[in-house]
Short mmCIF file of N, CA and C in Angstrom, two decimals:
data_model
loop_
_atom_site.label_atom_id
_atom_site.label_comp_id
_atom_site.label_asym_id
_atom_site.label_seq_id
_atom_site.Cartn_x
_atom_site.Cartn_y
_atom_site.Cartn_z
N UNK A 294 91.08 64.39 119.05
CA UNK A 294 90.67 65.45 118.62
C UNK A 294 91.79 65.59 117.56
N UNK A 295 93.12 65.77 117.89
CA UNK A 295 93.89 66.34 116.97
C UNK A 295 94.13 65.39 115.57
N UNK A 296 93.70 63.84 116.06
CA UNK A 296 94.00 62.87 114.82
C UNK A 296 92.76 63.27 113.69
N UNK A 297 91.55 63.56 114.58
CA UNK A 297 90.34 63.89 113.94
C UNK A 297 90.70 65.15 112.97
N UNK A 298 90.98 66.06 113.53
CA UNK A 298 91.63 67.40 112.75
C UNK A 298 92.59 67.51 111.40
N UNK A 299 93.74 66.52 111.84
CA UNK A 299 94.63 66.12 110.76
C UNK A 299 94.12 65.21 109.63
N UNK A 300 93.22 64.44 110.03
CA UNK A 300 92.51 63.70 108.84
C UNK A 300 91.41 64.67 108.11
N UNK A 301 90.28 65.55 108.79
CA UNK A 301 89.90 66.67 108.17
C UNK A 301 90.54 67.39 107.21
N UNK A 302 91.84 67.57 108.12
CA UNK A 302 92.57 68.47 107.17
C UNK A 302 92.96 68.11 105.86
N UNK A 303 93.81 66.69 105.95
CA UNK A 303 93.80 65.96 104.80
C UNK A 303 92.88 65.47 103.89
N UNK A 304 91.70 65.60 104.34
CA UNK A 304 90.31 65.49 103.03
C UNK A 304 90.26 66.35 102.38
N UNK A 305 90.50 67.29 103.14
CA UNK A 305 90.26 69.03 102.19
C UNK A 305 91.24 68.98 101.39
N UNK A 306 92.61 69.27 101.83
CA UNK A 306 93.78 69.39 101.37
C UNK A 306 93.58 68.40 100.29
N UNK A 307 93.45 67.27 100.18
CA UNK A 307 93.65 66.20 98.64
C UNK A 307 92.82 66.96 97.88
N UNK A 308 91.55 67.62 97.96
CA UNK A 308 91.21 67.97 97.01
C UNK A 308 91.96 69.03 95.88
N UNK A 309 92.70 69.42 96.55
CA UNK A 309 93.72 70.46 95.48
C UNK A 309 95.03 70.14 95.61
N UNK A 310 95.68 69.65 96.74
CA UNK A 310 97.24 69.54 97.21
C UNK A 310 97.47 67.93 97.33
N UNK A 311 98.69 67.71 96.15
CA UNK A 311 99.03 66.29 96.16
C UNK A 311 100.50 66.02 96.31
N UNK A 312 100.92 67.27 96.50
CA UNK A 312 102.86 66.61 96.64
C UNK A 312 102.64 66.02 97.97
N UNK A 313 104.31 65.33 98.48
CA UNK A 313 104.32 64.65 99.61
C UNK A 313 103.31 63.22 99.80
N UNK A 314 102.67 62.95 98.43
CA UNK A 314 102.03 61.48 98.63
C UNK A 314 102.70 60.90 97.22
N UNK A 315 103.16 59.46 97.98
CA UNK A 315 103.99 58.67 96.74
C UNK A 315 103.09 58.18 95.85
N UNK A 316 103.54 58.64 94.88
CA UNK A 316 103.41 58.70 93.25
C UNK A 316 102.24 59.31 92.80
N UNK A 317 102.11 60.56 93.52
CA UNK A 317 101.48 61.90 93.03
C UNK A 317 101.55 62.83 92.28
N UNK A 318 100.99 63.54 91.89
CA UNK A 318 101.65 64.81 91.00
C UNK A 318 100.80 65.72 91.71
N UNK A 319 101.61 67.58 91.58
CA UNK A 319 100.61 68.66 91.70
C UNK A 319 99.40 68.59 90.88
N UNK A 320 98.25 69.27 91.51
CA UNK A 320 97.32 69.40 90.72
C UNK A 320 97.63 70.89 89.82
N UNK A 321 97.07 70.27 88.69
CA UNK A 321 97.70 71.50 87.33
C UNK A 321 96.24 72.48 87.15
N UNK A 322 96.28 73.24 88.44
CA UNK A 322 95.07 74.41 88.28
C UNK A 322 95.82 75.92 88.52
N UNK A 323 97.05 76.05 88.08
CA UNK A 323 97.73 76.50 88.50
C UNK A 323 97.11 77.78 88.28
N UNK A 324 96.85 78.68 87.03
CA UNK A 324 96.48 79.95 86.95
C UNK A 324 95.09 80.01 87.88
N UNK A 325 94.44 79.15 88.21
CA UNK A 325 93.22 79.29 89.22
C UNK A 325 93.74 79.84 90.41
N UNK A 326 94.79 78.86 90.99
CA UNK A 326 95.02 79.32 92.63
C UNK A 326 95.32 81.01 92.45
N UNK A 327 96.10 81.03 91.43
CA UNK A 327 96.82 82.79 91.41
C UNK A 327 95.79 83.66 91.09
N UNK A 328 94.82 82.99 90.30
CA UNK A 328 93.56 84.22 89.63
C UNK A 328 92.83 84.09 91.10
N UNK A 329 92.85 83.48 92.29
CA UNK A 329 91.82 83.67 93.33
C UNK A 329 92.79 84.26 94.14
N UNK A 330 93.87 84.41 94.19
CA UNK A 330 94.86 85.72 94.71
C UNK A 330 94.59 86.88 94.41
N UNK A 331 93.76 87.36 93.25
CA UNK A 331 93.50 88.59 92.97
C UNK A 331 92.34 89.49 93.83
N UNK A 332 93.05 89.91 94.91
CA UNK A 332 92.03 90.37 96.41
C UNK A 332 92.75 92.14 96.74
N UNK A 333 91.94 92.30 97.13
CA UNK A 333 92.28 93.64 97.79
C UNK A 333 93.45 93.38 99.30
N UNK A 334 94.69 94.38 98.99
CA UNK A 334 95.50 94.03 100.43
C UNK A 334 95.27 95.48 101.03
N UNK A 335 95.55 95.00 102.81
CA UNK A 335 95.03 96.22 103.75
C UNK A 335 96.90 95.90 104.20
N UNK A 336 97.29 97.27 105.15
CA UNK A 336 98.15 97.24 105.71
C UNK A 336 99.74 97.89 104.66
N UNK A 337 100.69 98.01 104.91
CA UNK A 337 101.73 98.56 104.31
C UNK A 337 102.69 98.03 103.23
N UNK A 338 102.14 96.49 103.09
CA UNK A 338 102.70 95.79 102.15
C UNK A 338 101.50 95.62 100.98
N UNK A 339 101.73 96.14 99.87
CA UNK A 339 101.15 96.39 98.81
C UNK A 339 101.00 95.01 98.01
N UNK A 340 99.92 94.36 97.43
CA UNK A 340 99.82 93.35 96.72
C UNK A 340 99.61 93.73 95.37
N UNK A 341 100.10 93.07 93.75
CA UNK A 341 99.68 93.00 92.84
C UNK A 341 100.05 91.25 92.24
N UNK A 342 98.80 90.66 92.01
CA UNK A 342 98.80 89.28 91.70
C UNK A 342 99.78 88.93 90.80
N UNK A 343 99.80 89.81 89.58
CA UNK A 343 100.79 89.28 88.51
C UNK A 343 102.00 89.13 88.90
N UNK A 344 102.53 89.84 90.11
CA UNK A 344 103.87 89.66 90.30
C UNK A 344 104.25 88.36 90.82
N UNK A 345 103.19 87.82 91.23
CA UNK A 345 103.52 86.17 91.61
C UNK A 345 103.67 84.85 90.69
N UNK A 346 103.63 85.59 89.68
CA UNK A 346 103.42 84.75 88.68
C UNK A 346 105.11 84.36 88.02
N UNK A 347 105.58 82.86 88.32
CA UNK A 347 106.66 82.66 88.24
C UNK A 347 107.54 82.45 89.48
N UNK A 348 106.65 82.73 90.31
CA UNK A 348 107.23 82.86 91.85
C UNK A 348 106.57 81.32 92.62
N UNK A 349 107.28 80.91 93.60
CA UNK A 349 106.83 80.17 94.70
C UNK A 349 106.08 80.75 95.50
N UNK A 350 104.89 80.54 95.69
CA UNK A 350 104.05 80.98 96.61
C UNK A 350 103.66 80.57 97.99
N UNK A 351 104.05 80.96 99.17
CA UNK A 351 103.30 80.15 100.42
C UNK A 351 101.92 80.98 100.71
N UNK A 352 100.80 80.71 100.51
CA UNK A 352 99.33 81.38 100.95
C UNK A 352 98.90 80.45 102.48
N UNK A 353 98.93 81.58 103.36
CA UNK A 353 98.69 81.01 104.47
C UNK A 353 97.20 81.79 104.85
N UNK A 354 96.45 80.82 104.94
CA UNK A 354 94.86 81.78 105.69
C UNK A 354 94.73 81.60 107.09
N UNK A 355 94.95 82.74 107.58
CA UNK A 355 94.41 82.95 109.05
C UNK A 355 93.46 83.80 109.40
N UNK A 356 93.44 84.10 111.16
CA UNK A 356 92.21 85.11 111.02
C UNK A 356 92.98 85.46 112.33
N UNK A 357 92.64 86.92 112.91
CA UNK A 357 93.21 87.99 113.99
C UNK A 357 93.20 87.41 115.20
N UNK A 358 92.06 86.45 115.26
CA UNK A 358 91.57 85.65 116.50
C UNK A 358 92.26 84.32 116.87
N UNK A 359 93.05 83.93 115.68
CA UNK A 359 93.70 82.95 115.80
C UNK A 359 94.99 83.03 116.43
N UNK A 360 95.14 82.15 117.65
CA UNK A 360 96.53 82.40 118.45
C UNK A 360 97.48 81.82 117.49
N UNK A 361 97.06 80.19 117.04
CA UNK A 361 98.00 79.40 116.08
C UNK A 361 98.57 80.58 115.20
N UNK A 362 97.65 81.24 114.40
CA UNK A 362 97.93 82.09 113.48
C UNK A 362 98.91 83.12 113.61
N UNK A 363 98.70 83.61 115.11
CA UNK A 363 99.70 84.39 115.17
C UNK A 363 100.97 84.10 115.51
N UNK A 364 101.15 83.05 116.47
CA UNK A 364 102.27 82.16 116.21
C UNK A 364 102.95 81.74 115.53
N UNK A 365 102.46 81.39 114.07
CA UNK A 365 103.34 81.66 113.03
C UNK A 365 103.79 82.50 112.14
N UNK A 366 103.17 83.64 112.77
CA UNK A 366 103.93 84.91 111.88
C UNK A 366 105.52 84.87 112.03
N UNK A 367 105.86 84.86 112.87
CA UNK A 367 107.59 84.57 112.83
C UNK A 367 107.99 84.19 112.09
N UNK A 368 107.46 83.40 111.85
CA UNK A 368 108.24 82.05 110.98
C UNK A 368 107.75 82.29 109.14
N UNK A 369 106.63 82.85 108.64
CA UNK A 369 106.00 83.32 107.86
C UNK A 369 106.84 84.87 107.44
N UNK A 370 107.48 85.51 108.45
CA UNK A 370 108.23 86.66 108.19
C UNK A 370 109.70 85.75 107.70
N UNK A 371 110.04 85.34 108.81
CA UNK A 371 111.59 84.55 108.31
C UNK A 371 111.69 83.92 107.28
N UNK A 372 110.72 83.28 106.75
CA UNK A 372 110.60 82.61 105.22
C UNK A 372 110.75 83.72 104.03
N UNK A 373 110.24 84.63 104.19
CA UNK A 373 109.88 85.86 103.26
C UNK A 373 111.17 86.73 102.89
N UNK A 374 112.08 86.80 104.40
CA UNK A 374 113.46 87.44 104.27
C UNK A 374 114.40 86.53 103.85
N UNK A 375 114.15 85.09 103.88
CA UNK A 375 115.55 84.45 103.90
C UNK A 375 114.84 83.97 102.30
N UNK A 376 114.06 83.70 101.70
CA UNK A 376 113.85 83.59 99.94
C UNK A 376 113.10 84.41 99.12
N UNK A 377 112.66 85.50 99.48
CA UNK A 377 112.07 86.49 98.38
C UNK A 377 112.90 87.09 97.58
N UNK A 378 114.32 87.23 97.85
CA UNK A 378 115.29 87.64 96.82
C UNK A 378 115.20 86.57 95.64
N UNK A 379 115.01 85.23 96.23
CA UNK A 379 114.97 84.02 95.14
C UNK A 379 114.10 83.62 94.71
N UNK A 380 112.76 84.38 94.78
CA UNK A 380 111.63 84.12 93.36
C UNK A 380 110.18 83.38 94.68
N UNK A 381 110.41 83.93 96.08
CA UNK A 381 109.85 83.48 96.83
C UNK A 381 108.44 84.24 97.33
N UNK A 382 107.08 83.89 97.71
CA UNK A 382 106.55 84.92 98.22
C UNK A 382 105.40 84.60 98.79
N UNK A 383 105.31 84.80 100.26
CA UNK A 383 104.65 84.54 101.16
C UNK A 383 102.96 85.63 101.16
N UNK A 384 101.94 85.00 100.98
CA UNK A 384 101.02 85.99 100.95
C UNK A 384 99.86 85.54 102.31
N UNK A 385 99.33 86.65 103.07
CA UNK A 385 98.40 85.98 104.00
C UNK A 385 97.14 86.34 103.51
N UNK A 386 95.97 85.45 104.06
CA UNK A 386 94.36 85.61 103.35
C UNK A 386 93.84 85.87 104.62
N UNK A 387 93.34 87.29 105.06
CA UNK A 387 92.65 87.03 106.43
C UNK A 387 91.23 86.47 106.10
N UNK A 388 90.80 85.58 106.84
CA UNK A 388 89.71 85.18 107.09
C UNK A 388 88.35 85.52 108.16
N UNK A 389 88.99 86.85 108.38
CA UNK A 389 87.98 87.35 109.28
C UNK A 389 86.79 87.79 108.61
N UNK A 390 85.59 87.57 109.29
CA UNK A 390 84.21 87.66 108.89
C UNK A 390 84.01 89.69 108.58
N UNK A 391 84.70 90.43 109.42
CA UNK A 391 84.63 91.63 109.82
C UNK A 391 85.45 92.20 108.55
N UNK A 392 86.16 91.62 107.93
CA UNK A 392 86.98 92.15 106.58
C UNK A 392 87.81 93.06 107.37
N UNK A 393 88.27 94.08 106.45
CA UNK A 393 88.96 95.21 106.37
C UNK A 393 88.93 95.94 107.80
N UNK A 394 87.76 95.90 108.15
CA UNK A 394 87.52 96.75 109.50
C UNK A 394 88.38 96.32 110.68
N UNK A 395 88.69 94.89 110.86
CA UNK A 395 89.55 94.32 111.65
C UNK A 395 90.95 93.99 110.99
N UNK A 396 90.98 94.08 109.66
CA UNK A 396 92.26 93.42 109.26
C UNK A 396 93.17 94.59 109.08
N UNK A 397 92.44 95.76 108.78
CA UNK A 397 93.47 96.61 107.99
C UNK A 397 94.45 97.00 109.29
N UNK A 398 93.43 97.40 110.78
CA UNK A 398 94.55 97.76 111.96
C UNK A 398 95.74 96.68 112.31
N UNK A 399 94.92 95.65 112.22
CA UNK A 399 95.82 94.44 112.77
C UNK A 399 97.42 94.33 111.51
N UNK A 400 96.83 94.47 109.87
CA UNK A 400 98.16 94.32 108.86
C UNK A 400 99.23 95.83 109.33
N UNK A 401 98.51 97.02 109.86
CA UNK A 401 99.00 98.25 110.16
C UNK A 401 100.04 97.95 111.67
N UNK A 402 99.35 97.28 112.29
CA UNK A 402 99.91 97.27 114.25
C UNK A 402 101.33 96.50 113.22
N UNK A 403 101.29 95.06 112.93
CA UNK A 403 102.34 94.33 112.67
C UNK A 403 103.31 94.38 111.59
N UNK A 404 102.45 95.01 110.59
CA UNK A 404 103.56 95.84 109.65
C UNK A 404 104.34 94.26 108.88
N UNK A 405 103.75 93.70 108.34
CA UNK A 405 104.49 92.06 108.20
C UNK A 405 105.21 92.43 106.61
N UNK A 406 106.44 91.67 106.48
CA UNK A 406 107.16 92.20 105.02
C UNK A 406 106.33 91.14 103.83
N UNK A 407 105.00 91.06 104.03
CA UNK A 407 104.11 90.10 102.87
C UNK A 407 103.31 90.73 103.12
N UNK A 408 102.09 90.72 101.71
CA UNK A 408 101.01 91.37 101.72
C UNK A 408 99.82 90.26 102.50
N UNK A 409 99.18 91.14 102.90
CA UNK A 409 97.90 90.60 104.09
C UNK A 409 96.49 91.06 103.27
N UNK A 410 95.62 89.93 102.42
CA UNK A 410 94.53 89.94 101.61
C UNK A 410 93.23 90.14 102.40
N UNK A 411 92.72 90.50 101.50
CA UNK A 411 91.15 90.13 102.58
C UNK A 411 90.35 89.06 101.66
N UNK A 412 90.21 87.97 102.26
CA UNK A 412 89.48 87.04 101.87
C UNK A 412 88.30 87.47 101.00
N UNK A 413 88.11 86.79 99.85
CA UNK A 413 86.93 87.10 99.14
C UNK A 413 85.53 86.07 99.58
N UNK A 414 83.97 86.56 99.15
CA UNK A 414 83.16 86.08 100.26
C UNK A 414 83.45 84.20 99.26
N UNK A 415 83.91 84.12 98.18
CA UNK A 415 84.22 82.81 97.64
C UNK A 415 85.39 82.20 98.12
N UNK A 416 86.11 82.92 98.68
CA UNK A 416 87.23 81.99 99.27
C UNK A 416 86.22 81.36 101.36
N UNK A 417 85.60 82.56 101.55
CA UNK A 417 85.27 82.24 102.95
C UNK A 417 83.93 80.90 102.79
N UNK A 418 83.55 81.30 101.63
CA UNK A 418 82.45 79.98 101.37
C UNK A 418 82.96 78.75 100.94
N UNK A 419 84.32 78.76 100.87
CA UNK A 419 84.72 77.65 99.93
C UNK A 419 84.51 77.31 98.62
N UNK A 420 84.43 78.20 97.61
CA UNK A 420 83.84 78.12 96.49
C UNK A 420 85.14 78.66 95.50
N UNK A 421 86.43 78.81 96.26
CA UNK A 421 87.59 78.92 95.77
C UNK A 421 88.31 77.51 94.86
N UNK A 422 89.41 77.85 93.95
CA UNK A 422 89.93 76.62 94.01
C UNK A 422 90.88 75.90 95.04
N UNK A 423 91.03 77.02 96.01
CA UNK A 423 91.52 76.57 97.58
C UNK A 423 90.33 75.50 98.03
N UNK A 424 89.41 75.60 97.83
CA UNK A 424 88.14 74.69 98.66
C UNK A 424 87.87 75.43 99.83
N UNK A 425 86.97 74.40 100.46
CA UNK A 425 86.59 74.63 102.25
C UNK A 425 88.40 74.93 102.50
N UNK A 426 88.42 76.09 103.49
CA UNK A 426 89.15 75.77 104.87
C UNK A 426 88.82 75.88 106.09
N UNK A 427 88.95 74.51 106.69
CA UNK A 427 87.81 74.02 107.54
C UNK A 427 88.69 74.41 108.82
N UNK A 428 89.92 75.24 109.02
CA UNK A 428 90.81 75.19 109.94
C UNK A 428 91.42 76.46 109.74
N UNK A 429 92.30 76.89 111.06
CA UNK A 429 93.26 77.95 110.56
C UNK A 429 94.24 77.71 111.82
N UNK A 430 95.30 77.95 111.33
CA UNK A 430 95.82 78.66 109.86
C UNK A 430 95.77 77.12 109.03
N UNK A 431 95.95 77.29 107.39
CA UNK A 431 96.17 76.64 106.44
C UNK A 431 97.08 77.18 105.72
N UNK A 432 97.75 76.46 105.25
CA UNK A 432 98.64 76.95 104.38
C UNK A 432 98.80 75.90 103.31
N UNK A 433 98.91 76.58 101.97
CA UNK A 433 98.95 76.03 100.59
C UNK A 433 100.29 76.83 100.04
N UNK A 434 101.28 75.46 99.64
CA UNK A 434 102.59 76.26 98.89
C UNK A 434 102.20 76.36 97.50
N UNK A 435 102.65 77.14 96.42
CA UNK A 435 102.15 76.92 95.05
C UNK A 435 103.68 76.99 94.45
N UNK A 436 103.46 75.91 93.32
CA UNK A 436 105.04 76.11 93.00
C UNK A 436 105.28 77.17 91.54
N UNK A 437 106.19 77.39 90.73
CA UNK A 437 106.52 78.59 90.03
C UNK A 437 105.11 78.62 89.00
N UNK A 438 104.68 77.55 88.52
CA UNK A 438 103.20 77.49 87.62
C UNK A 438 102.24 77.59 88.39
N UNK A 439 102.39 77.93 89.83
CA UNK A 439 100.99 78.27 90.18
C UNK A 439 100.05 77.26 90.83
N UNK A 440 100.87 75.81 91.03
CA UNK A 440 100.13 74.75 90.85
C UNK A 440 99.94 74.28 92.63
N UNK A 441 99.03 73.88 93.31
CA UNK A 441 99.64 73.44 94.65
C UNK A 441 100.00 72.07 94.88
N UNK A 442 101.20 72.36 95.16
CA UNK A 442 101.83 71.49 95.40
C UNK A 442 102.32 70.48 97.03
N UNK A 443 101.68 71.31 97.88
CA UNK A 443 101.77 71.08 99.38
C UNK A 443 100.95 71.85 100.18
N UNK A 444 100.83 71.43 101.19
CA UNK A 444 99.74 72.20 101.94
C UNK A 444 99.60 71.28 103.49
N UNK A 445 99.42 71.90 104.48
CA UNK A 445 98.69 71.86 105.85
C UNK A 445 98.08 72.74 106.62
N UNK A 446 97.85 71.90 107.67
CA UNK A 446 96.82 72.51 108.73
C UNK A 446 97.12 72.69 109.85
N UNK A 447 97.25 74.13 110.71
CA UNK A 447 98.20 73.99 111.89
C UNK A 447 99.44 74.66 111.39
N UNK A 448 100.04 74.76 112.58
CA UNK A 448 101.59 75.24 112.44
C UNK A 448 102.23 74.38 112.20
N UNK A 449 103.43 74.82 111.40
CA UNK A 449 104.06 73.63 110.65
C UNK A 449 105.71 74.26 110.75
N UNK A 450 106.84 73.65 111.35
CA UNK A 450 107.68 73.75 111.49
C UNK A 450 108.42 74.72 110.46
N UNK A 451 109.55 75.57 111.09
CA UNK A 451 110.10 76.73 109.69
C UNK A 451 111.03 75.24 108.80
N UNK A 452 111.71 74.43 109.82
CA UNK A 452 112.93 73.84 108.78
C UNK A 452 112.05 72.70 107.83
N UNK A 453 110.97 72.29 108.26
CA UNK A 453 109.96 70.95 107.05
C UNK A 453 109.61 72.72 106.19
N UNK A 454 109.03 73.45 105.97
CA UNK A 454 108.72 74.32 105.53
C UNK A 454 110.00 75.01 104.51
N UNK A 455 110.97 75.35 105.03
CA UNK A 455 112.13 75.87 104.68
C UNK A 455 112.60 74.49 103.44
N UNK A 456 112.51 73.62 103.43
CA UNK A 456 112.69 72.35 102.83
C UNK A 456 112.18 72.55 101.83
N UNK A 457 110.82 72.44 101.87
CA UNK A 457 109.90 72.26 100.88
C UNK A 457 110.11 73.50 99.82
N UNK A 458 110.11 74.46 100.30
CA UNK A 458 110.21 76.09 99.44
C UNK A 458 111.90 75.89 98.81
N UNK A 459 112.52 75.57 99.51
CA UNK A 459 114.13 75.21 98.66
C UNK A 459 114.24 74.02 97.38
N UNK A 460 113.48 73.08 97.62
CA UNK A 460 113.43 72.31 96.67
C UNK A 460 112.50 72.88 95.46
N UNK A 461 111.28 73.53 96.09
CA UNK A 461 110.42 74.33 94.75
C UNK A 461 111.41 75.36 93.87
N UNK A 462 112.18 76.19 94.79
CA UNK A 462 112.88 77.20 93.83
C UNK A 462 114.09 76.42 93.07
N UNK A 463 114.45 75.67 93.24
CA UNK A 463 115.51 74.85 92.25
C UNK A 463 115.12 74.42 91.28
N UNK A 464 113.60 73.97 90.84
CA UNK A 464 112.81 73.39 89.83
C UNK A 464 112.95 75.12 89.27
N UNK A 465 112.70 74.25 87.62
CA UNK A 465 112.60 75.64 86.46
C UNK A 465 111.04 75.60 86.37
#
């Protein structure tokens, strides 16, 4: 079953993510990815999509009912603390269908050091530049130009994600 999920995730992510594949280049839809993150935020950390320009951005699609998503939160918090001052930003996009009714108390309780955004209908329906989000958590890494350069479905280890972030932070 896990292999089927990985294949499905790869098929989805290949529509917009190409880093890590031999001979491939990032998808150059940068502004579209960043524009799709012009969403309302909940919780104590405010969000201004204009402040993402020029930063390496890790976009985590999650839901409050998703245990692996909750298990990934300490890694996201750690990455934000470690790399935030270097031009890195984590952005979590809540996919809960109940929207702010569920995500507001969740974000207030956890008080994450990164913004928690409310997914738009376009994102939930798979009509955003990110394409269909078929499993949670799904994570997409954007370079400083806003291009999707890496992505994965499920919980990824801190060391592997940190390595990808460090590589992107060194690039102009």
